[in-house]
Each structure stands twice: as structure tokens, then as C-alpha cells.
Amino acid sequence: MDWIEEYLEDLGKKIRNLNLRKSLRFYIFVAVLAICLASAMTIQTCNGWKRIIEKPYGHKTSQMVLDKEKNTAFTFEYSIPEKELTKLDILLLEGINLLQYGCVLLYSVLAIAFVSRLYYRNKLKKPIDIMTDAAQHISKNDMGYSCRYDSPDEMGQLCRCLDDMRLQLISYQENLWKQAEDQRTLNAAFAHDLRTPLTVMQGYVDLLLRFYPDDRLQKEKVIEILHTMQEQLGRLENFGGTMKEIHSMEERTPKRKRIRLSCLCEKICETAAPLKETSGIEIVVRMKGNPETELLADDFFVLEVAENLLSNALRYADKRIEVLLEAGREEGPIRLYVKDDGRGFSKEELVKAVSPYYREKKGDNSHFGIGLSISALLCKKHGGELELANSICGGAIVCAVFSCL
């Protein structure tokens, strides 16, 4: 008997997997078959009841008839009523006749009602409920509701299309959020990177205002300061042009060129000089390696990282900041170390300090919380990385690595 159960199970599975059109045909075929069988049984039953009711009112007799032309004979039966039918029996016979002739219509109506209900429950109700719930969740911006209906028919395909639309909406929203976050990061980076060159120029302006009126600055020194300020203005102009061309920080790419290690160190010294004057903190810049070594690097990336690290170190240093620029050979890498004598990084800062908009204290508006994040991104774009550590002598050490390959 197991094979019968397996056959019936396979048959039921095939019926459930029929598409809507074939399923409707199958339900109609079963309904018509049921109507025919039920009508035949009803008519047969009604004939039996009619014979039972009519039996007490007559007896059957037969008569033989001869056909002389054809020279044949045949017998026919007929009933001879013995008494008249009662009113009750007449009503019963009329009711039986009405049922006998109207059973097809009655069973058709009942079959249509039953089949439509069964078809809706088995093929339409569940997927419609699923799609309705999914639409309500989507209208409330709740994209976590999965619209899945495991069926190969059209309703299953419609549910899968709706679920694919939900996933597309999630992807679209994620892209919008990412674009908004990228724009926010880009705006903050633009503001942050404008801040340092402006601070450098402000330092030089303060220097000129303090010493030039008293003729304590030589003409050569004044020209050197003006030249440096002109370079800073050029950097600001280039940076503004770069920001107009890109739509996110991810689009920034290094433009490598040959630059001597000594020249790169001089530019870092020029950046550090006004910061030293305005902050009153000693900044020592050293170089390790052959000064004539030519490196294939983007000096704009290196200087921007140096400015960010110096700005970050100035907030925590007590008296002294040490900067070490190291490169062993032309293939690099370049390592830029910035060490301060402050409190150092906390355990949380060692993990989260490179995250965008991270601040050690809530409500701290003294900086954007994006300098280390930008520096880490620029190092990564230049094939390197940004490392944070604490010195055994106290203070924080940040190492920026740039690949020259």
C-alpha cells in the first residue's frame, strides 16, 4: 500500500504546482464530474422513491399485442390504479419530480460556490495575504519583511517579484544613505582641510604683525614668509579644484611624481613653522635616510596627512612634538612618525580614533573628529596604512605609511 500513498502524494504535489489556468480547469472538471455523478444518483434515487410511493395504488399487468403486418408479437406492462393518490403522496411525488428535474441546477450552484471557495483558499488567499502584509510593511518603510511564497505558479512568481522589488528598494536606500554620508564626509573633509592651511597662513600673518613693525624681520625672511603663504594659497586653490571634480572621498586618487626626500622634509618644516609660532609648542622635524633619494609619491597626500597629524597632536601635546620622516630607498615606503608628549591614546581611542566624526568627549566642538579618518583613507589610497600606538615614555605616536610602488 505504500506505493499507493506515494502515488497519491505525488499526484497531490503535481496538482498544487499547477499554474492558475490549469488549476482552474482541473477544479472545473472535478466540479462537472461531481455534478454528473450526484445528479445521476439523485435521479436514480428519486425514481426509486416514486415507485415506492405509487406501488400501493395499483398493480402491474401485461398484455401481448400482435402485429399482423410484420407477423410479430410484443408485450408491454402498465399499471392499473386501484385507488386515488392522497394529497400527501401527491405533494411528495411533485417534490420528488421537482428535485429530479432541478437537481442539476442545484448541484451546479453548490459546485460553483464550493469550487470558487476552495480555489481561492488553496491558490489565492495565502499569496494575497503575504503580498498585502509586505505592501503594508514597505509603506511603513519596514524593509525587513520577506515576501516569499514557495510555489511555481503565477502567484509565487508575483511574490518573488515583489520581494525582489523590496531588495532593490533596500539597495537603493543604502546607496542614498551612502551618498549622503559620502557628501557629509566630503564636506567635513573640505572644511577640515581648509582649516590647517588657513591656520598656517594665520600664523605667518601674526608673525609679520608682531615682528615686522619693529623691523625685527629681515627682508629675506619676509619674502620667504610671503612665498610660503603663496604656496599655501596655491594649495588651497588646487584643493578647491579637486573638491569640485569629485563627489566623495573615495574618488580621490594619488598623483605620484618624483620628489626628493629633502624637499618633502622642507615642505613639512614649512607647514610646522607657523603652527609652532602660534601654539607655543616646540615642533622638531627630523629626516632619516639619504636626502637625495627620489621618491615616487604624491606630496599633496603626504603634506595633508602631516598637517592632520600635527593638528591632532597640538591638541594633546604639553611641550613638544617630534616629527620623523623616514625613507630607505626609492621604492619606499615612506614612513611619517608624529609623536607628542601628551596623555597618549586610551584603549577606546586606539580602536575608534580613525572612525569618522569620533570625539573623545560628547559635545566637544573644538574639531570635526575626522582628521585621523581622512589620514587613514589617504594612506590607504597611497598603498599604505595609518598606525596608532602609545610611547613607552608617554605620549601618542601616529605612523603614516605611504607606498612608493
mmCIF file of C-alpha atoms in Angstrom:
data_model
loop_
_atom_site.group_PDB
_atom_site.id
_atom_site.type_symbol
_atom_site.label_atom_id
_atom_site.label_comp_id
_atom_site.label_asym_id
_atom_site.label_seq_id
_atom_site.Cartn_x
_atom_site.Cartn_y
_atom_site.Cartn_z
ATOM 1 C CA MET A 1 0.000 0.000 0.000
ATOM 2 C CA ASP A 2 2.989 2.280 0.298
ATOM 3 C CA TRP A 3 3.118 2.764 -3.454
ATOM 4 C CA ILE A 4 -0.478 3.980 -3.418
ATOM 5 C CA GLU A 5 0.335 6.580 -0.764
ATOM 6 C CA GLU A 6 3.420 7.681 -2.716
ATOM 7 C CA TYR A 7 1.380 7.929 -5.914
ATOM 8 C CA LEU A 8 -1.330 9.964 -4.229
ATOM 9 C CA GLU A 9 1.287 12.227 -2.633
ATOM 10 C CA ASP A 10 2.988 12.833 -5.993
ATOM 11 C CA LEU A 11 -0.377 13.470 -7.616
ATOM 12 C CA GLY A 12 -1.317 15.986 -4.911
ATOM 13 C CA LYS A 13 2.034 17.726 -5.329
ATOM 14 C CA LYS A 14 1.562 17.991 -9.090
ATOM 15 C CA ILE A 15 -1.919 19.427 -8.608
ATOM 16 C CA ARG A 16 -0.655 22.009 -6.113
ATOM 17 C CA ASN A 17 2.125 23.028 -8.517
ATOM 18 C CA LEU A 18 -0.219 23.627 -11.452
ATOM 19 C CA ASN A 19 -0.439 27.189 -12.708
ATOM 20 C CA LEU A 20 -3.601 29.200 -12.139
ATOM 21 C CA ARG A 21 -5.169 28.447 -15.514
ATOM 22 C CA LYS A 22 -4.611 24.696 -15.354
ATOM 23 C CA SER A 23 -5.689 24.626 -11.711
ATOM 24 C CA LEU A 24 -8.952 26.362 -12.600
ATOM 25 C CA ARG A 25 -9.570 23.841 -15.402
ATOM 26 C CA PHE A 26 -8.889 20.972 -13.023
ATOM 27 C CA TYR A 27 -11.287 22.359 -10.387
ATOM 28 C CA ILE A 28 -13.998 22.885 -13.035
ATOM 29 C CA PHE A 29 -13.501 19.339 -14.385
ATOM 30 C CA VAL A 30 -13.825 17.863 -10.899
ATOM 31 C CA ALA A 31 -16.917 20.007 -10.266
ATOM 32 C CA VAL A 32 -18.596 18.879 -13.530
ATOM 33 C CA LEU A 33 -17.774 15.247 -12.766
ATOM 34 C CA ALA A 34 -19.203 15.619 -9.262
ATOM 35 C CA ILE A 35 -22.374 17.276 -10.651
ATOM 36 C CA CYS A 36 -22.893 14.445 -13.145
ATOM 37 C CA LEU A 37 -22.404 11.712 -10.552
ATOM 38 C CA ALA A 38 -24.561 13.436 -7.941
ATOM 39 C CA SER A 39 -27.320 14.151 -10.482
ATOM 40 C CA ALA A 40 -27.354 10.552 -11.728
ATOM 41 C CA MET A 41 -27.536 9.215 -8.197
ATOM 42 C CA THR A 42 -30.287 11.695 -7.296
ATOM 43 C CA ILE A 43 -32.370 10.829 -10.368
ATOM 44 C CA GLN A 44 -31.958 7.132 -9.661
ATOM 45 C CA THR A 45 -32.955 7.627 -6.028
ATOM 46 C CA CYS A 46 -35.983 9.732 -6.996
ATOM 47 C CA ASN A 47 -37.206 7.016 -9.387
ATOM 48 C CA GLY A 48 -36.942 4.501 -6.569
ATOM 49 C CA TRP A 49 -38.929 6.686 -4.197
ATOM 50 C CA LYS A 50 -41.586 7.281 -6.837
ATOM 51 C CA ARG A 51 -42.034 3.556 -7.321
ATOM 52 C CA ILE A 52 -42.323 3.064 -3.570
ATOM 53 C CA ILE A 53 -44.996 5.776 -3.260
ATOM 54 C CA GLU A 54 -47.008 4.569 -6.302
ATOM 55 C CA LYS A 55 -46.854 0.855 -5.503
ATOM 56 C CA PRO A 56 -49.828 0.766 -3.024
ATOM 57 C CA TYR A 57 -52.119 2.440 -5.591
ATOM 58 C CA GLY A 58 -52.010 -0.071 -8.419
ATOM 59 C CA HIS A 59 -50.805 -3.384 -9.793
ATOM 60 C CA LYS A 60 -48.799 -4.119 -12.857
ATOM 61 C CA THR A 61 -50.257 -6.177 -15.691
ATOM 62 C CA SER A 62 -49.021 -7.128 -19.113
ATOM 63 C CA GLN A 63 -50.646 -7.548 -22.484
ATOM 64 C CA MET A 64 -49.405 -9.184 -25.658
ATOM 65 C CA VAL A 65 -50.001 -7.340 -28.900
ATOM 66 C CA LEU A 66 -49.782 -8.980 -32.358
ATOM 67 C CA ASP A 67 -48.547 -7.128 -35.416
ATOM 68 C CA LYS A 68 -50.133 -8.893 -38.375
ATOM 69 C CA GLU A 69 -48.301 -6.856 -40.997
ATOM 70 C CA LYS A 70 -44.911 -7.722 -39.594
ATOM 71 C CA ASN A 71 -46.110 -11.056 -38.306
ATOM 72 C CA THR A 72 -44.593 -10.310 -34.854
ATOM 73 C CA ALA A 73 -45.762 -10.007 -31.223
ATOM 74 C CA PHE A 74 -44.544 -7.852 -28.278
ATOM 75 C CA THR A 75 -45.552 -7.466 -24.628
ATOM 76 C CA PHE A 76 -45.904 -4.204 -22.669
ATOM 77 C CA GLU A 77 -46.545 -3.575 -18.988
ATOM 78 C CA TYR A 78 -48.832 -0.945 -17.442
ATOM 79 C CA SER A 79 -50.310 -0.118 -14.067
ATOM 80 C CA ILE A 80 -53.959 -0.221 -13.259
ATOM 81 C CA PRO A 81 -54.754 2.152 -10.381
ATOM 82 C CA GLU A 82 -56.762 0.560 -7.621
ATOM 83 C CA LYS A 83 -57.449 3.812 -5.730
ATOM 84 C CA GLU A 84 -56.681 7.531 -5.961
ATOM 85 C CA LEU A 85 -53.454 9.117 -4.557
ATOM 86 C CA THR A 86 -53.708 11.017 -1.301
ATOM 87 C CA LYS A 87 -52.861 14.700 -1.164
ATOM 88 C CA LEU A 88 -49.695 13.948 0.831
ATOM 89 C CA ASP A 89 -48.489 11.427 -1.704
ATOM 90 C CA ILE A 90 -49.265 13.893 -4.494
ATOM 91 C CA LEU A 91 -47.165 16.536 -2.756
ATOM 92 C CA LEU A 92 -44.352 14.040 -2.234
ATOM 93 C CA LEU A 93 -44.402 12.991 -5.849
ATOM 94 C CA GLU A 94 -44.377 16.627 -7.002
ATOM 95 C CA GLY A 95 -41.461 17.359 -4.675
ATOM 96 C CA ILE A 96 -39.590 14.321 -5.959
ATOM 97 C CA ASN A 97 -40.238 15.366 -9.562
ATOM 98 C CA LEU A 98 -39.053 18.887 -8.800
ATOM 99 C CA LEU A 99 -35.880 17.512 -7.192
ATOM 100 C CA GLN A 100 -35.375 15.092 -10.046
ATOM 101 C CA TYR A 101 -35.581 17.724 -12.745
ATOM 102 C CA GLY A 102 -33.898 20.555 -10.772
ATOM 103 C CA CYS A 103 -31.027 18.629 -9.178
ATOM 104 C CA VAL A 104 -28.615 19.506 -11.984
ATOM 105 C CA LEU A 105 -29.175 23.232 -11.457
ATOM 106 C CA LEU A 106 -28.987 22.864 -7.678
ATOM 107 C CA TYR A 107 -25.757 20.878 -7.780
ATOM 108 C CA SER A 108 -24.267 23.324 -10.302
ATOM 109 C CA VAL A 109 -24.875 26.282 -7.976
ATOM 110 C CA LEU A 110 -23.498 24.389 -4.991
ATOM 111 C CA ALA A 111 -20.467 23.216 -7.007
ATOM 112 C CA ILE A 112 -19.681 26.734 -8.230
ATOM 113 C CA ALA A 113 -19.833 28.124 -4.697
ATOM 114 C CA PHE A 114 -17.741 25.291 -3.263
ATOM 115 C CA VAL A 115 -15.137 25.230 -6.052
ATOM 116 C CA SER A 116 -14.669 29.019 -6.055
ATOM 117 C CA ARG A 117 -14.174 28.981 -2.291
ATOM 118 C CA LEU A 118 -11.790 26.028 -2.478
ATOM 119 C CA TYR A 119 -9.853 27.564 -5.383
ATOM 120 C CA TYR A 120 -9.482 30.905 -3.600
ATOM 121 C CA ARG A 121 -8.373 29.244 -0.361
ATOM 122 C CA ASN A 122 -5.840 26.894 -1.989
ATOM 123 C CA LYS A 123 -4.413 29.108 -4.737
ATOM 124 C CA LEU A 124 -5.025 32.788 -3.939
ATOM 125 C CA LYS A 125 -5.606 33.519 -0.253
ATOM 126 C CA LYS A 126 -2.133 32.805 1.115
ATOM 127 C CA PRO A 127 -0.112 34.717 -1.545
ATOM 128 C CA ILE A 128 -2.558 37.655 -1.432
ATOM 129 C CA ASP A 129 -2.193 37.841 2.359
ATOM 130 C CA ILE A 130 1.599 37.697 2.038
ATOM 131 C CA MET A 131 1.688 40.459 -0.578
ATOM 132 C CA THR A 132 -0.745 42.609 1.409
ATOM 133 C CA ASP A 133 1.404 42.324 4.553
ATOM 134 C CA ALA A 134 4.546 43.047 2.532
ATOM 135 C CA ALA A 135 2.969 46.137 0.950
ATOM 136 C CA GLN A 136 1.899 47.428 4.376
ATOM 137 C CA HIS A 137 5.419 46.924 5.791
ATOM 138 C CA ILE A 138 7.008 48.615 2.760
ATOM 139 C CA SER A 139 4.597 51.565 3.080
ATOM 140 C CA LYS A 140 5.840 51.961 6.675
ATOM 141 C CA ASN A 141 9.469 51.855 5.407
ATOM 142 C CA ASP A 142 9.986 48.482 7.100
ATOM 143 C CA MET A 143 12.074 46.514 4.611
ATOM 144 C CA GLY A 144 12.758 43.558 6.900
ATOM 145 C CA TYR A 145 9.571 41.680 5.965
ATOM 146 C CA SER A 146 10.297 38.957 3.418
ATOM 147 C CA CYS A 147 7.633 38.362 0.764
ATOM 148 C CA ARG A 148 8.334 34.701 -0.012
ATOM 149 C CA TYR A 149 5.781 32.178 -1.292
ATOM 150 C CA ASP A 150 7.252 28.875 -2.424
ATOM 151 C CA SER A 151 5.113 27.966 -5.403
ATOM 152 C CA PRO A 152 5.943 27.694 -9.116
ATOM 153 C CA ASP A 153 2.624 29.237 -10.201
ATOM 154 C CA GLU A 154 1.967 32.845 -11.179
ATOM 155 C CA MET A 155 1.248 33.942 -7.608
ATOM 156 C CA GLY A 156 4.607 32.557 -6.481
ATOM 157 C CA GLN A 157 6.311 34.459 -9.304
ATOM 158 C CA LEU A 158 4.456 37.641 -8.333
ATOM 159 C CA CYS A 159 5.561 37.264 -4.705
ATOM 160 C CA ARG A 160 9.153 36.735 -5.796
ATOM 161 C CA CYS A 161 8.973 39.850 -8.000
ATOM 162 C CA LEU A 162 7.624 41.848 -5.054
ATOM 163 C CA ASP A 163 10.414 40.529 -2.833
ATOM 164 C CA ASP A 164 12.990 41.421 -5.489
ATOM 165 C CA MET A 165 11.492 44.924 -5.589
ATOM 166 C CA ARG A 166 11.867 45.084 -1.787
ATOM 167 C CA LEU A 167 15.536 44.113 -2.064
ATOM 168 C CA GLN A 168 16.033 46.707 -4.804
ATOM 169 C CA LEU A 169 14.470 49.355 -2.558
ATOM 170 C CA ILE A 170 16.836 48.343 0.240
ATOM 171 C CA SER A 171 19.791 48.629 -2.122
ATOM 172 C CA TYR A 172 18.517 51.995 -3.383
ATOM 173 C CA GLN A 173 18.115 53.313 0.162
ATOM 174 C CA GLU A 174 21.573 52.067 1.112
ATOM 175 C CA ASN A 175 23.027 53.855 -1.901
ATOM 176 C CA LEU A 176 21.202 57.047 -0.939
ATOM 177 C CA TRP A 177 22.458 56.777 2.655
ATOM 178 C CA LYS A 178 25.966 56.098 1.409
ATOM 179 C CA GLN A 179 25.841 59.082 -0.950
ATOM 180 C CA ALA A 180 24.560 61.290 1.861
ATOM 181 C CA GLU A 181 27.289 60.016 4.202
ATOM 182 C CA ASP A 182 29.929 60.460 1.493
ATOM 183 C CA GLN A 183 28.740 64.006 0.894
ATOM 184 C CA ARG A 184 28.804 64.709 4.620
ATOM 185 C CA THR A 185 32.310 63.261 4.897
ATOM 186 C CA LEU A 186 33.444 65.225 1.855
ATOM 187 C CA ASN A 187 32.053 68.478 3.251
ATOM 188 C CA ALA A 188 33.664 67.857 6.634
ATOM 189 C CA ALA A 189 36.940 66.939 4.963
ATOM 190 C CA PHE A 190 36.808 70.070 2.843
ATOM 191 C CA ALA A 191 36.207 72.224 5.936
ATOM 192 C CA HIS A 192 38.870 70.361 7.891
ATOM 193 C CA ASP A 193 41.499 70.578 5.186
ATOM 194 C CA LEU A 194 40.839 74.260 4.675
ATOM 195 C CA ARG A 195 41.379 74.817 8.366
ATOM 196 C CA THR A 196 45.035 73.778 8.518
ATOM 197 C CA PRO A 197 46.363 75.901 5.602
ATOM 198 C CA LEU A 198 44.401 78.848 6.942
ATOM 199 C CA THR A 199 45.942 78.245 10.356
ATOM 200 C CA VAL A 200 49.390 78.214 8.724
ATOM 201 C CA MET A 201 48.736 81.499 6.944
ATOM 202 C CA GLN A 202 47.241 82.998 10.104
ATOM 203 C CA GLY A 203 50.413 82.050 11.926
ATOM 204 C CA TYR A 204 52.550 83.805 9.365
ATOM 205 C CA VAL A 205 50.288 86.881 9.440
ATOM 206 C CA ASP A 206 50.598 87.002 13.244
ATOM 207 C CA LEU A 207 54.357 86.645 12.883
ATOM 208 C CA LEU A 208 54.519 89.543 10.454
ATOM 209 C CA LEU A 209 52.277 91.734 12.603
ATOM 210 C CA ARG A 210 54.365 91.003 15.696
ATOM 211 C CA PHE A 211 57.868 91.462 14.349
ATOM 212 C CA TYR A 212 57.730 93.404 11.054
ATOM 213 C CA PRO A 213 56.574 96.794 12.528
ATOM 214 C CA ASP A 214 59.657 96.812 14.776
ATOM 215 C CA ASP A 215 61.969 95.878 11.906
ATOM 216 C CA ARG A 216 62.864 92.647 13.678
ATOM 217 C CA LEU A 217 62.372 90.634 10.487
ATOM 218 C CA GLN A 218 64.879 90.762 7.683
ATOM 219 C CA LYS A 219 63.720 91.387 4.173
ATOM 220 C CA GLU A 220 64.765 87.887 3.099
ATOM 221 C CA LYS A 221 62.692 86.364 5.911
ATOM 222 C CA VAL A 222 59.646 88.435 4.929
ATOM 223 C CA ILE A 223 59.997 87.345 1.307
ATOM 224 C CA GLU A 224 60.335 83.715 2.466
ATOM 225 C CA ILE A 225 57.161 84.026 4.563
ATOM 226 C CA LEU A 226 55.261 85.582 1.679
ATOM 227 C CA HIS A 227 56.494 82.860 -0.623
ATOM 228 C CA THR A 228 55.298 80.201 1.809
ATOM 229 C CA MET A 229 51.927 81.900 2.123
ATOM 230 C CA GLN A 230 51.675 81.999 -1.646
ATOM 231 C CA GLU A 231 52.301 78.248 -1.749
ATOM 232 C CA GLN A 232 49.577 77.719 0.839
ATOM 233 C CA LEU A 233 47.186 79.789 -1.254
ATOM 234 C CA GLY A 234 48.119 77.680 -4.271
ATOM 235 C CA ARG A 235 47.415 74.555 -2.270
ATOM 236 C CA LEU A 236 44.024 75.900 -1.271
ATOM 237 C CA GLU A 237 43.212 76.680 -4.883
ATOM 238 C CA ASN A 238 44.270 73.213 -6.035
ATOM 239 C CA PHE A 239 42.355 71.606 -3.214
ATOM 240 C CA GLY A 240 39.212 73.555 -4.100
ATOM 241 C CA GLY A 241 39.523 72.420 -7.713
ATOM 242 C CA THR A 242 39.930 68.837 -6.596
ATOM 243 C CA MET A 243 36.838 69.020 -4.396
ATOM 244 C CA LYS A 244 34.808 70.338 -7.359
ATOM 245 C CA GLU A 245 35.845 67.397 -9.534
ATOM 246 C CA ILE A 246 34.998 64.605 -7.094
ATOM 247 C CA HIS A 247 31.781 63.610 -5.350
ATOM 248 C CA SER A 248 33.214 61.525 -2.500
ATOM 249 C CA MET A 249 36.479 60.931 -0.688
ATOM 250 C CA GLU A 250 36.657 57.515 -2.321
ATOM 251 C CA GLU A 251 37.257 59.186 -5.697
ATOM 252 C CA ARG A 252 40.479 60.832 -4.588
ATOM 253 C CA THR A 253 43.479 59.179 -6.178
ATOM 254 C CA PRO A 254 47.187 59.966 -5.681
ATOM 255 C CA LYS A 255 49.073 61.686 -8.494
ATOM 256 C CA ARG A 256 52.583 60.357 -7.982
ATOM 257 C CA LYS A 257 55.635 62.252 -9.136
ATOM 258 C CA ARG A 258 59.364 62.216 -8.395
ATOM 259 C CA ILE A 259 60.281 64.226 -5.309
ATOM 260 C CA ARG A 260 63.452 64.256 -3.220
ATOM 261 C CA LEU A 261 63.264 63.247 0.406
ATOM 262 C CA SER A 262 64.897 66.503 1.473
ATOM 263 C CA CYS A 263 62.355 68.574 -0.480
ATOM 264 C CA LEU A 264 59.499 66.714 1.131
ATOM 265 C CA CYS A 265 61.027 67.289 4.555
ATOM 266 C CA GLU A 266 61.387 71.019 3.845
ATOM 267 C CA LYS A 267 57.710 71.293 2.959
ATOM 268 C CA ILE A 268 56.782 69.609 6.232
ATOM 269 C CA CYS A 269 59.050 72.061 8.078
ATOM 270 C CA GLU A 270 57.337 74.985 6.337
ATOM 271 C CA THR A 271 53.975 73.622 7.456
ATOM 272 C CA ALA A 272 55.155 73.106 11.031
ATOM 273 C CA ALA A 273 56.830 76.528 11.467
ATOM 274 C CA PRO A 274 53.707 78.717 11.794
ATOM 275 C CA LEU A 275 51.970 76.064 13.913
ATOM 276 C CA LYS A 276 54.922 76.207 16.256
ATOM 277 C CA GLU A 277 54.784 80.006 16.427
ATOM 278 C CA THR A 278 51.041 80.213 17.111
ATOM 279 C CA SER A 279 50.786 77.319 19.576
ATOM 280 C CA GLY A 280 53.964 77.909 21.563
ATOM 281 C CA ILE A 281 54.717 74.160 21.452
ATOM 282 C CA GLU A 282 58.109 73.035 20.228
ATOM 283 C CA ILE A 283 57.897 71.084 16.957
ATOM 284 C CA VAL A 284 61.027 69.212 15.891
ATOM 285 C CA VAL A 285 61.156 67.833 12.352
ATOM 286 C CA ARG A 286 63.828 65.265 11.518
ATOM 287 C CA MET A 287 64.656 63.185 8.495
ATOM 288 C CA LYS A 288 66.112 59.670 8.301
ATOM 289 C CA GLY A 289 67.584 58.460 5.014
ATOM 290 C CA ASN A 290 69.534 59.799 2.066
ATOM 291 C CA PRO A 291 68.343 63.401 1.406
ATOM 292 C CA GLU A 292 68.879 62.946 -2.346
ATOM 293 C CA THR A 293 66.685 59.860 -2.584
ATOM 294 C CA GLU A 294 63.957 60.443 -5.142
ATOM 295 C CA LEU A 295 60.612 59.034 -4.165
ATOM 296 C CA LEU A 296 57.594 58.334 -6.359
ATOM 297 C CA ALA A 297 54.849 59.860 -4.253
ATOM 298 C CA ASP A 298 52.042 62.415 -4.119
ATOM 299 C CA ASP A 299 53.444 65.185 -1.934
ATOM 300 C CA PHE A 300 49.943 66.667 -1.597
ATOM 301 C CA PHE A 301 48.762 63.450 0.127
ATOM 302 C CA VAL A 302 51.838 63.347 2.374
ATOM 303 C CA LEU A 303 51.575 67.016 3.383
ATOM 304 C CA GLU A 304 47.826 66.747 4.033
ATOM 305 C CA VAL A 305 48.401 63.767 6.320
ATOM 306 C CA ALA A 306 51.265 65.613 8.041
ATOM 307 C CA GLU A 307 49.047 68.650 8.648
ATOM 308 C CA ASN A 308 46.241 66.496 10.047
ATOM 309 C CA LEU A 309 48.587 64.601 12.365
ATOM 310 C CA LEU A 310 50.215 67.821 13.566
ATOM 311 C CA SER A 311 46.834 69.443 14.195
ATOM 312 C CA ASN A 312 45.744 66.396 16.157
ATOM 313 C CA ALA A 313 48.994 66.287 18.155
ATOM 314 C CA LEU A 314 48.783 70.010 19.028
ATOM 315 C CA ARG A 315 45.536 69.403 20.923
ATOM 316 C CA TYR A 316 47.186 66.950 23.323
ATOM 317 C CA ALA A 317 50.878 67.870 23.448
ATOM 318 C CA ASP A 318 52.236 69.516 26.595
ATOM 319 C CA LYS A 319 55.513 70.993 25.381
ATOM 320 C CA ARG A 320 56.987 69.061 22.483
ATOM 321 C CA ILE A 321 56.079 67.312 19.225
ATOM 322 C CA GLU A 322 58.552 65.232 17.251
ATOM 323 C CA VAL A 323 58.145 64.556 13.524
ATOM 324 C CA LEU A 324 60.287 61.954 11.781
ATOM 325 C CA LEU A 325 60.244 61.460 8.005
ATOM 326 C CA GLU A 326 61.875 58.161 7.033
ATOM 327 C CA ALA A 327 62.575 56.574 3.644
ATOM 328 C CA GLY A 328 65.185 53.944 2.930
ATOM 329 C CA ARG A 329 65.201 53.753 -0.849
ATOM 330 C CA GLU A 330 63.385 54.955 -3.948
ATOM 331 C CA GLU A 331 60.853 52.123 -3.859
ATOM 332 C CA GLY A 332 59.873 53.265 -0.378
ATOM 333 C CA PRO A 333 57.846 53.021 1.626
ATOM 334 C CA ILE A 334 57.734 56.472 3.218
ATOM 335 C CA ARG A 335 57.074 56.499 6.949
ATOM 336 C CA LEU A 336 55.950 59.636 8.737
ATOM 337 C CA TYR A 337 56.014 59.496 12.550
ATOM 338 C CA VAL A 338 54.344 62.147 14.709
ATOM 339 C CA LYS A 339 54.914 61.845 18.469
ATOM 340 C CA ASP A 340 53.643 64.121 21.238
ATOM 341 C CA ASP A 341 54.280 64.222 24.982
ATOM 342 C CA GLY A 342 50.608 64.288 25.981
ATOM 343 C CA ARG A 343 48.469 61.713 27.730
ATOM 344 C CA GLY A 344 48.523 59.215 24.838
ATOM 345 C CA PHE A 345 45.635 57.228 23.392
ATOM 346 C CA SER A 346 43.092 55.485 25.582
ATOM 347 C CA LYS A 347 42.113 51.890 24.803
ATOM 348 C CA GLU A 348 38.930 53.107 23.161
ATOM 349 C CA GLU A 349 40.758 55.698 21.074
ATOM 350 C CA LEU A 350 43.251 53.128 19.785
ATOM 351 C CA VAL A 351 40.276 51.287 18.259
ATOM 352 C CA LYS A 352 37.913 54.123 17.305
ATOM 353 C CA ALA A 353 40.104 57.180 16.730
ATOM 354 C CA VAL A 354 40.241 56.603 12.956
ATOM 355 C CA SER A 355 36.419 56.389 12.734
ATOM 356 C CA PRO A 356 34.761 59.401 11.070
ATOM 357 C CA TYR A 357 33.447 62.070 13.465
ATOM 358 C CA TYR A 358 34.875 60.344 16.526
ATOM 359 C CA ARG A 359 35.432 62.648 19.519
ATOM 360 C CA GLU A 360 36.747 61.606 22.906
ATOM 361 C CA LYS A 361 34.080 63.694 24.670
ATOM 362 C CA LYS A 362 30.483 64.357 23.746
ATOM 363 C CA GLY A 363 29.796 67.947 22.928
ATOM 364 C CA ASP A 364 33.420 68.619 22.009
ATOM 365 C CA ASN A 365 33.167 71.018 19.070
ATOM 366 C CA SER A 366 36.805 72.024 19.007
ATOM 367 C CA HIS A 367 37.418 69.780 15.985
ATOM 368 C CA PHE A 368 35.474 67.766 13.420
ATOM 369 C CA GLY A 369 36.662 64.337 14.567
ATOM 370 C CA ILE A 370 37.663 63.488 11.016
ATOM 371 C CA GLY A 371 41.398 64.269 10.757
ATOM 372 C CA LEU A 372 42.672 60.772 11.557
ATOM 373 C CA SER A 373 39.921 59.233 9.427
ATOM 374 C CA ILE A 374 40.979 61.319 6.407
ATOM 375 C CA SER A 375 44.627 60.494 7.066
ATOM 376 C CA ALA A 376 43.876 56.757 7.208
ATOM 377 C CA LEU A 377 41.958 56.993 3.923
ATOM 378 C CA LEU A 378 44.729 58.934 2.185
ATOM 379 C CA CYS A 379 47.347 56.430 3.385
ATOM 380 C CA LYS A 380 45.205 53.581 2.087
ATOM 381 C CA LYS A 381 44.783 55.336 -1.265
ATOM 382 C CA HIS A 382 48.564 55.682 -1.413
ATOM 383 C CA GLY A 383 49.021 51.945 -0.791
ATOM 384 C CA GLY A 384 49.868 52.252 2.915
ATOM 385 C CA GLU A 385 48.159 52.468 6.279
ATOM 386 C CA LEU A 386 47.847 54.529 9.453
ATOM 387 C CA GLU A 387 49.020 53.032 12.747
ATOM 388 C CA LEU A 388 48.281 54.314 16.266
ATOM 389 C CA ALA A 389 50.308 53.491 19.368
ATOM 390 C CA ASN A 390 51.461 54.832 22.722
ATOM 391 C CA SER A 391 55.104 55.538 23.507
ATOM 392 C CA ILE A 392 56.728 53.681 26.399
ATOM 393 C CA CYS A 393 57.955 57.105 27.579
ATOM 394 C CA GLY A 394 54.437 58.546 27.476
ATOM 395 C CA GLY A 395 52.523 60.297 24.754
ATOM 396 C CA ALA A 396 50.945 59.151 21.500
ATOM 397 C CA ILE A 397 52.677 58.017 18.315
ATOM 398 C CA VAL A 398 50.998 58.008 14.913
ATOM 399 C CA CYS A 399 52.772 56.385 11.970
ATOM 400 C CA ALA A 400 51.602 57.113 8.418
ATOM 401 C CA VAL A 401 52.921 54.697 5.761
ATOM 402 C CA PHE A 402 52.940 55.562 2.040
ATOM 403 C CA SER A 403 53.869 53.087 -0.669
ATOM 404 C CA CYS A 404 56.059 54.374 -3.489
ATOM 405 C CA LEU A 405 55.486 51.459 -5.863
#
